[in-house]
PDB file of C-alpha atoms and ligand atoms in Angstrom:
ATOM      1  CA  MET W 485       0.000   0.000   0.000  1.00  0.00           C
ATOM      2  CA  ALA W 486       1.279   3.455  -0.901  1.00  0.00           C
ATOM      3  CA  LYS W 487       2.869   5.309   1.993  1.00  0.00           C
ATOM      4  CA  ARG W 488       2.862   8.977   2.923  1.00  0.00           C
ATOM      5  CA  ILE W 489       6.465  10.013   3.324  1.00  0.00           C
ATOM      6  CA  VAL W 490       7.725  13.239   4.898  1.00  0.00           C
ATOM      7  CA  LEU W 491      11.339  14.181   4.162  1.00  0.00           C
ATOM      8  CA  LEU W 492      13.212  16.822   6.157  1.00  0.00           C
ATOM      9  CA  ASN W 493      16.263  18.170   4.325  1.00  0.00           C
ATOM     10  CA  GLY W 494      18.591  19.918   6.785  1.00  0.00           C
ATOM     11  CA  SER W 495      20.976  21.449   4.244  1.00  0.00           C
ATOM     12  CA  PRO W 496      20.748  25.192   3.716  1.00  0.00           C
ATOM     13  CA  ARG W 497      22.315  24.762   0.254  1.00  0.00           C
ATOM     14  CA  LYS W 498      20.113  24.675  -2.822  1.00  0.00           C
ATOM     15  CA  ASN W 499      21.103  21.827  -5.186  1.00  0.00           C
ATOM     16  CA  GLY W 500      23.631  20.596  -2.640  1.00  0.00           C
ATOM     17  CA  ASN W 501      24.680  16.991  -2.116  1.00  0.00           C
ATOM     18  CA  THR W 502      21.896  16.312   0.403  1.00  0.00           C
ATOM     19  CA  GLU W 503      19.318  17.612  -2.031  1.00  0.00           C
ATOM     20  CA  LEU W 504      20.650  15.393  -4.833  1.00  0.00           C
ATOM     21  CA  LEU W 505      20.610  12.362  -2.519  1.00  0.00           C
ATOM     22  CA  ALA W 506      17.116  13.252  -1.296  1.00  0.00           C
ATOM     23  CA  ASN W 507      15.895  13.721  -4.881  1.00  0.00           C
ATOM     24  CA  ALA W 508      17.137  10.241  -5.802  1.00  0.00           C
ATOM     25  CA  PHE W 509      15.236   8.795  -2.832  1.00  0.00           C
ATOM     26  CA  ILE W 510      12.118  10.801  -3.739  1.00  0.00           C
ATOM     27  CA  LYS W 511      12.238   9.604  -7.356  1.00  0.00           C
ATOM     28  CA  GLY W 512      12.371   5.971  -6.248  1.00  0.00           C
ATOM     29  CA  ALA W 513       9.639   6.450  -3.656  1.00  0.00           C
ATOM     30  CA  LYS W 514       7.320   8.149  -6.147  1.00  0.00           C
ATOM     31  CA  ASP W 515       8.018   5.466  -8.778  1.00  0.00           C
ATOM     32  CA  SER W 516       6.629   2.956  -6.273  1.00  0.00           C
ATOM     33  CA  GLY W 517       3.439   5.004  -5.908  1.00  0.00           C
ATOM     34  CA  ASN W 518       4.200   6.690  -2.581  1.00  0.00           C
ATOM     35  CA  THR W 519       3.539  10.358  -1.905  1.00  0.00           C
ATOM     36  CA  VAL W 520       6.451  12.452  -0.668  1.00  0.00           C
ATOM     37  CA  THR W 521       6.244  15.824   1.043  1.00  0.00           C
ATOM     38  CA  SER W 522       9.668  17.381   1.251  1.00  0.00           C
ATOM     39  CA  PHE W 523      10.650  20.273   3.520  1.00  0.00           C
ATOM     40  CA  HIS W 524      13.841  22.284   3.075  1.00  0.00           C
ATOM     41  CA  VAL W 525      14.196  22.968   6.782  1.00  0.00           C
ATOM     42  CA  GLY W 526      17.616  24.520   6.123  1.00  0.00           C
ATOM     43  CA  ARG W 527      15.856  27.359   4.384  1.00  0.00           C
ATOM     44  CA  MET W 528      12.819  27.643   6.671  1.00  0.00           C
ATOM     45  CA  LYS W 529      12.376  29.756   9.794  1.00  0.00           C
ATOM     46  CA  ILE W 530      12.253  27.199  12.603  1.00  0.00           C
ATOM     47  CA  SER W 531      13.348  28.303  16.061  1.00  0.00           C
ATOM     48  CA  GLY W 532      14.642  25.926  18.688  1.00  0.00           C
ATOM     49  CA  CYS W 533      12.425  24.427  21.393  1.00  0.00           C
ATOM     50  CA  MET W 534      12.152  26.741  24.410  1.00  0.00           C
ATOM     51  CA  ASP W 535      11.154  23.983  26.868  1.00  0.00           C
ATOM     52  CA  CYS W 536       8.152  26.108  27.923  1.00  0.00           C
ATOM     53  CA  LYS W 537       5.990  22.950  28.268  1.00  0.00           C
ATOM     54  CA  TYR W 538       3.057  24.643  26.497  1.00  0.00           C
ATOM     55  CA  CYS W 539       2.719  21.384  24.517  1.00  0.00           C
ATOM     56  CA  HIS W 540       2.176  19.449  27.760  1.00  0.00           C
ATOM     57  CA  SER W 541      -1.106  21.242  28.355  1.00  0.00           C
ATOM     58  CA  HIS W 542      -1.924  21.662  24.616  1.00  0.00           C
ATOM     59  CA  PRO W 543      -1.095  18.235  23.100  1.00  0.00           C
ATOM     60  CA  GLY W 544       0.426  18.484  19.647  1.00  0.00           C
ATOM     61  CA  GLU W 545       0.525  22.250  19.707  1.00  0.00           C
ATOM     62  CA  CYS W 546       3.602  24.459  19.952  1.00  0.00           C
ATOM     63  CA  VAL W 547       3.460  27.983  21.320  1.00  0.00           C
ATOM     64  CA  GLN W 548       5.878  29.168  18.606  1.00  0.00           C
ATOM     65  CA  LYS W 549       3.965  29.896  15.406  1.00  0.00           C
ATOM     66  CA  ASP W 550       6.738  29.725  12.814  1.00  0.00           C
ATOM     67  CA  ASP W 551       7.383  27.545   9.734  1.00  0.00           C
ATOM     68  CA  MET W 552       7.314  24.419  11.932  1.00  0.00           C
ATOM     69  CA  GLN W 553       3.502  24.593  11.803  1.00  0.00           C
ATOM     70  CA  GLU W 554       3.551  23.247   8.214  1.00  0.00           C
ATOM     71  CA  ILE W 555       5.735  20.352   9.310  1.00  0.00           C
ATOM     72  CA  TYR W 556       3.490  19.458  12.271  1.00  0.00           C
ATOM     73  CA  ASN W 557       0.538  19.178   9.874  1.00  0.00           C
ATOM     74  CA  ALA W 558       2.513  16.815   7.639  1.00  0.00           C
ATOM     75  CA  LEU W 559       3.848  14.734  10.563  1.00  0.00           C
ATOM     76  CA  TYR W 560       0.316  14.012  11.787  1.00  0.00           C
ATOM     77  CA  ARG W 561      -0.396  12.429   8.378  1.00  0.00           C
ATOM     78  CA  ALA W 562       2.938  10.666   7.717  1.00  0.00           C
ATOM     79  CA  ASP W 563       3.707   6.943   7.674  1.00  0.00           C
ATOM     80  CA  ILE W 564       7.442   7.377   7.111  1.00  0.00           C
ATOM     81  CA  LEU W 565       9.816  10.149   8.134  1.00  0.00           C
ATOM     82  CA  VAL W 566      13.133  10.653   6.326  1.00  0.00           C
ATOM     83  CA  PHE W 567      15.949  12.672   7.893  1.00  0.00           C
ATOM     84  CA  ALA W 568      18.331  14.033   5.237  1.00  0.00           C
ATOM     85  CA  SER W 569      21.286  16.122   6.317  1.00  0.00           C
ATOM     86  CA  PRO W 570      24.880  17.036   5.708  1.00  0.00           C
ATOM     87  CA  VAL W 571      27.180  16.412   8.634  1.00  0.00           C
ATOM     88  CA  TYR W 572      28.054  19.655  10.400  1.00  0.00           C
ATOM     89  CA  TRP W 573      30.522  19.127  13.240  1.00  0.00           C
ATOM     90  CA  PHE W 574      29.886  15.379  13.525  1.00  0.00           C
ATOM     91  CA  GLY W 575      26.104  15.645  13.661  1.00  0.00           C
ATOM     92  CA  MET W 576      23.052  16.726  11.713  1.00  0.00           C
ATOM     93  CA  THR W 577      22.800  20.449  10.993  1.00  0.00           C
ATOM     94  CA  ALA W 578      21.370  22.924  13.499  1.00  0.00           C
ATOM     95  CA  HIS W 579      18.557  23.550  11.024  1.00  0.00           C
ATOM     96  CA  ILE W 580      17.221  19.981  11.106  1.00  0.00           C
ATOM     97  CA  LYS W 581      18.044  19.656  14.818  1.00  0.00           C
ATOM     98  CA  SER W 582      15.719  22.594  15.555  1.00  0.00           C
ATOM     99  CA  ALA W 583      12.927  20.795  13.695  1.00  0.00           C
ATOM    100  CA  ILE W 584      13.713  17.567  15.557  1.00  0.00           C
ATOM    101  CA  ASP W 585      13.680  19.362  18.923  1.00  0.00           C
ATOM    102  CA  ARG W 586      10.349  20.947  18.026  1.00  0.00           C
ATOM    103  CA  MET W 587       8.931  17.447  17.352  1.00  0.00           C
ATOM    104  CA  TYR W 588       8.779  17.337  21.161  1.00  0.00           C
ATOM    105  CA  ALA W 589       5.348  18.979  20.814  1.00  0.00           C
ATOM    106  CA  ALA W 590       4.266  16.472  18.158  1.00  0.00           C
ATOM    107  CA  SER W 591       5.232  13.589  20.440  1.00  0.00           C
ATOM    108  CA  TYR W 592       2.430  14.631  22.795  1.00  0.00           C
ATOM    109  CA  LYS W 593      -0.119  13.864  20.061  1.00  0.00           C
ATOM    110  CA  GLU W 594      -0.086  10.613  18.151  1.00  0.00           C
ATOM    111  CA  MET W 595       1.969  10.685  14.934  1.00  0.00           C
ATOM    112  CA  PRO W 596       1.126   7.766  12.594  1.00  0.00           C
ATOM    113  CA  ILE W 597       4.821   7.370  11.700  1.00  0.00           C
ATOM    114  CA  THR W 598       6.037   3.769  11.883  1.00  0.00           C
ATOM    115  CA  SER W 599       9.403   3.895  10.129  1.00  0.00           C
ATOM    116  CA  THR W 600      12.213   6.224   9.242  1.00  0.00           C
ATOM    117  CA  ALA W 601      15.301   6.527   7.062  1.00  0.00           C
ATOM    118  CA  LEU W 602      18.502   8.533   7.235  1.00  0.00           C
ATOM    119  CA  LEU W 603      20.315  10.113   4.287  1.00  0.00           C
ATOM    120  CA  ALA W 604      23.573  11.838   5.219  1.00  0.00           C
ATOM    121  CA  VAL W 605      26.531  13.340   3.369  1.00  0.00           C
ATOM    122  CA  TYR W 606      29.902  14.546   4.581  1.00  0.00           C
ATOM    123  CA  GLU W 607      33.341  15.651   3.458  1.00  0.00           C
ATOM    124  CA  ASP W 608      35.659  13.401   5.435  1.00  0.00           C
ATOM    125  CA  THR W 609      37.404  10.336   4.057  1.00  0.00           C
ATOM    126  CA  ASN W 610      37.320   8.837   7.564  1.00  0.00           C
ATOM    127  CA  THR W 611      34.035   6.972   7.911  1.00  0.00           C
ATOM    128  CA  ASP W 612      34.198   7.252  11.733  1.00  0.00           C
ATOM    129  CA  THR W 613      32.950  10.812  11.162  1.00  0.00           C
ATOM    130  CA  ILE W 614      29.437   9.603  10.352  1.00  0.00           C
ATOM    131  CA  LYS W 615      29.147   7.414  13.471  1.00  0.00           C
ATOM    132  CA  PRO W 616      27.766  10.069  15.887  1.00  0.00           C
ATOM    133  CA  THR W 617      25.057  11.032  13.358  1.00  0.00           C
ATOM    134  CA  ILE W 618      23.994   7.412  12.937  1.00  0.00           C
ATOM    135  CA  SER W 619      24.086   6.821  16.705  1.00  0.00           C
ATOM    136  CA  GLN W 620      21.878   9.812  17.389  1.00  0.00           C
ATOM    137  CA  TYR W 621      19.448   8.780  14.637  1.00  0.00           C
ATOM    138  CA  LYS W 622      19.229   5.221  15.978  1.00  0.00           C
ATOM    139  CA  ALA W 623      18.809   6.321  19.608  1.00  0.00           C
ATOM    140  CA  MET W 624      16.083   8.772  18.671  1.00  0.00           C
ATOM    141  CA  ILE W 625      13.996   6.329  16.659  1.00  0.00           C
ATOM    142  CA  GLN W 626      14.432   3.560  19.198  1.00  0.00           C
ATOM    143  CA  TYR W 627      13.108   5.914  21.886  1.00  0.00           C
ATOM    144  CA  LEU W 628      10.121   6.808  19.712  1.00  0.00           C
ATOM    145  CA  GLY W 629       9.435   3.176  18.762  1.00  0.00           C
ATOM    146  CA  TRP W 630      10.055   3.747  15.061  1.00  0.00           C
ATOM    147  CA  LYS W 631      11.686   1.178  12.789  1.00  0.00           C
ATOM    148  CA  ASP W 632      14.673   1.995  10.615  1.00  0.00           C
ATOM    149  CA  CYS W 633      14.056   1.201   6.962  1.00  0.00           C
ATOM    150  CA  GLY W 634      17.448   2.318   5.659  1.00  0.00           C
ATOM    151  CA  ILE W 635      20.547   4.432   6.159  1.00  0.00           C
ATOM    152  CA  ILE W 636      22.414   5.823   3.136  1.00  0.00           C
ATOM    153  CA  THR W 637      25.586   7.825   3.717  1.00  0.00           C
ATOM    154  CA  GLN W 638      28.074   9.420   1.347  1.00  0.00           C
ATOM    155  CA  SER W 639      31.599  10.411   2.390  1.00  0.00           C
ATOM    156  CA  GLU W 640      34.069  12.612   0.477  1.00  0.00           C
ATOM    157  CA  VAL W 641      31.610  15.191  -0.817  1.00  0.00           C
ATOM    158  CA  LEU W 642      32.387  18.834  -0.112  1.00  0.00           C
ATOM    159  CA  ASN W 643      31.243  21.035  -2.965  1.00  0.00           C
ATOM    160  CA  LYS W 644      27.821  21.106  -4.567  1.00  0.00           C
ATOM    161  CA  GLY W 645      27.499  18.286  -7.084  1.00  0.00           C
ATOM    162  CA  ASP W 646      30.378  16.205  -5.694  1.00  0.00           C
ATOM    163  CA  ILE W 647      27.875  13.393  -5.155  1.00  0.00           C
ATOM    164  CA  GLU W 648      27.067  13.127  -8.882  1.00  0.00           C
ATOM    165  CA  GLY W 649      27.866   9.661 -10.242  1.00  0.00           C
ATOM    166  CA  LYS W 650      28.222   8.053  -6.788  1.00  0.00           C
ATOM    167  CA  GLN W 651      26.664   4.694  -5.927  1.00  0.00           C
ATOM    168  CA  SER W 652      24.781   6.291  -3.012  1.00  0.00           C
ATOM    169  CA  LEU W 653      22.391   7.977  -5.474  1.00  0.00           C
ATOM    170  CA  THR W 654      21.377   4.589  -6.873  1.00  0.00           C
ATOM    171  CA  ASP W 655      21.156   3.192  -3.321  1.00  0.00           C
ATOM    172  CA  ALA W 656      18.894   6.066  -2.265  1.00  0.00           C
ATOM    173  CA  GLU W 657      16.669   5.593  -5.305  1.00  0.00           C
ATOM    174  CA  ASN W 658      16.426   1.865  -4.587  1.00  0.00           C
ATOM    175  CA  LEU W 659      15.618   2.551  -0.921  1.00  0.00           C
ATOM    176  CA  GLY W 660      12.806   4.864  -2.051  1.00  0.00           C
ATOM    177  CA  LYS W 661      11.541   2.229  -4.483  1.00  0.00           C
ATOM    178  CA  SER W 662      11.564  -0.444  -1.775  1.00  0.00           C
ATOM    179  CA  ILE W 663       8.944   1.466   0.209  1.00  0.00           C
ATOM    180  CA  GLN W 664       5.467   0.233  -0.631  1.00  0.00           C
TER     181      GLN W 664
HETATM  182  C1  FMN Z 410      29.484  24.311   9.286  1.00  0.00           C
HETATM  183  C2  FMN Z 410      29.961  23.074   8.579  1.00  0.00           C
HETATM  184  C3  FMN Z 410      30.418  22.002   9.320  1.00  0.00           C
HETATM  185  C4  FMN Z 410      30.854  20.834   8.687  1.00  0.00           C
HETATM  186  N1  FMN Z 410      31.293  19.809   9.457  1.00  0.00           N
HETATM  187  C5  FMN Z 410      31.720  18.663   8.857  1.00  0.00           C
HETATM  188  C6  FMN Z 410      32.184  17.575   9.645  1.00  0.00           C
HETATM  189  O1  FMN Z 410      32.200  17.609  10.892  1.00  0.00           O
HETATM  190  N2  FMN Z 410      32.626  16.475   8.994  1.00  0.00           N
HETATM  191  C7  FMN Z 410      32.637  16.387   7.616  1.00  0.00           C
HETATM  192  O2  FMN Z 410      33.060  15.358   7.100  1.00  0.00           O
HETATM  193  N3  FMN Z 410      32.143  17.388   6.854  1.00  0.00           N
HETATM  194  C8  FMN Z 410      31.699  18.532   7.428  1.00  0.00           C
HETATM  195  N4  FMN Z 410      31.220  19.569   6.662  1.00  0.00           N
HETATM  196  C9  FMN Z 410      31.145  19.405   5.195  1.00  0.00           C
HETATM  197  C10 FMN Z 410      29.733  19.084   4.679  1.00  0.00           C
HETATM  198  O3  FMN Z 410      29.190  17.960   5.347  1.00  0.00           O
HETATM  199  C11 FMN Z 410      29.786  18.813   3.178  1.00  0.00           C
HETATM  200  O4  FMN Z 410      30.274  19.949   2.492  1.00  0.00           O
HETATM  201  C12 FMN Z 410      28.452  18.396   2.574  1.00  0.00           C
HETATM  202  O5  FMN Z 410      28.674  17.905   1.274  1.00  0.00           O
HETATM  203  C13 FMN Z 410      27.453  19.550   2.499  1.00  0.00           C
HETATM  204  O6  FMN Z 410      26.215  19.055   2.077  1.00  0.00           O
HETATM  205  P1  FMN Z 410      25.183  19.910   1.161  1.00  0.00           P
HETATM  206  O7  FMN Z 410      25.852  20.088  -0.188  1.00  0.00           O
HETATM  207  O8  FMN Z 410      23.972  19.115   1.098  1.00  0.00           O
HETATM  208  O9  FMN Z 410      24.955  21.211   1.848  1.00  0.00           O
HETATM  209  C14 FMN Z 410      30.810  20.738   7.267  1.00  0.00           C
HETATM  210  C15 FMN Z 410      30.343  21.830   6.518  1.00  0.00           C
HETATM  211  C16 FMN Z 410      29.930  22.984   7.160  1.00  0.00           C
HETATM  212  C17 FMN Z 410      29.409  24.149   6.326  1.00  0.00           C
END
């Protein structure tokens, strides 16, 4: 059965490596009949969580009325959530982390999400660099009771377009296609 997929892209760069990897995933997912709603959180105005606990007394609602509102609406209708991000200082970018922190409010109302995927790109040749990002992703989804459906990473990409021609694009497309 077709799935509703929400993809959060944490790169602030237009046509960057994350976007190319995400686009490959999206193509595959759409080819299999799924719907994909993609958010460029790196270019949206999403403030960090203030820990005001407004969401404790207003389940699913955040006191901050910024661009995160659009994402909340999509999360309450999503089956699968995809985190796509470049590595910035051994983790996901601050942009996507703000959106993740703000999901605190969404966790007080039921999200239909059952599974997730991670797409991540980075410059280093040392693959240890990606480990903290994967660890955080795995810890987060385990806590939320979500199942991992795939992790695609690409090392050695610095400038826009460096990912062109890499196997990870095919892997991301195939991961998208496998969702049905
Ligand atoms: C602020 C900043 C921090 C970064 N930190 C790392 C890092 O810790 N490790 C690494 O391998 N690459 C790091 N990079 C490189 C990016 O991950 C790399 O350029 C990536 O391809 C950018 O993805 P994008 O084209 O989707 O924006 C960093 C880049 C920036 C701008």
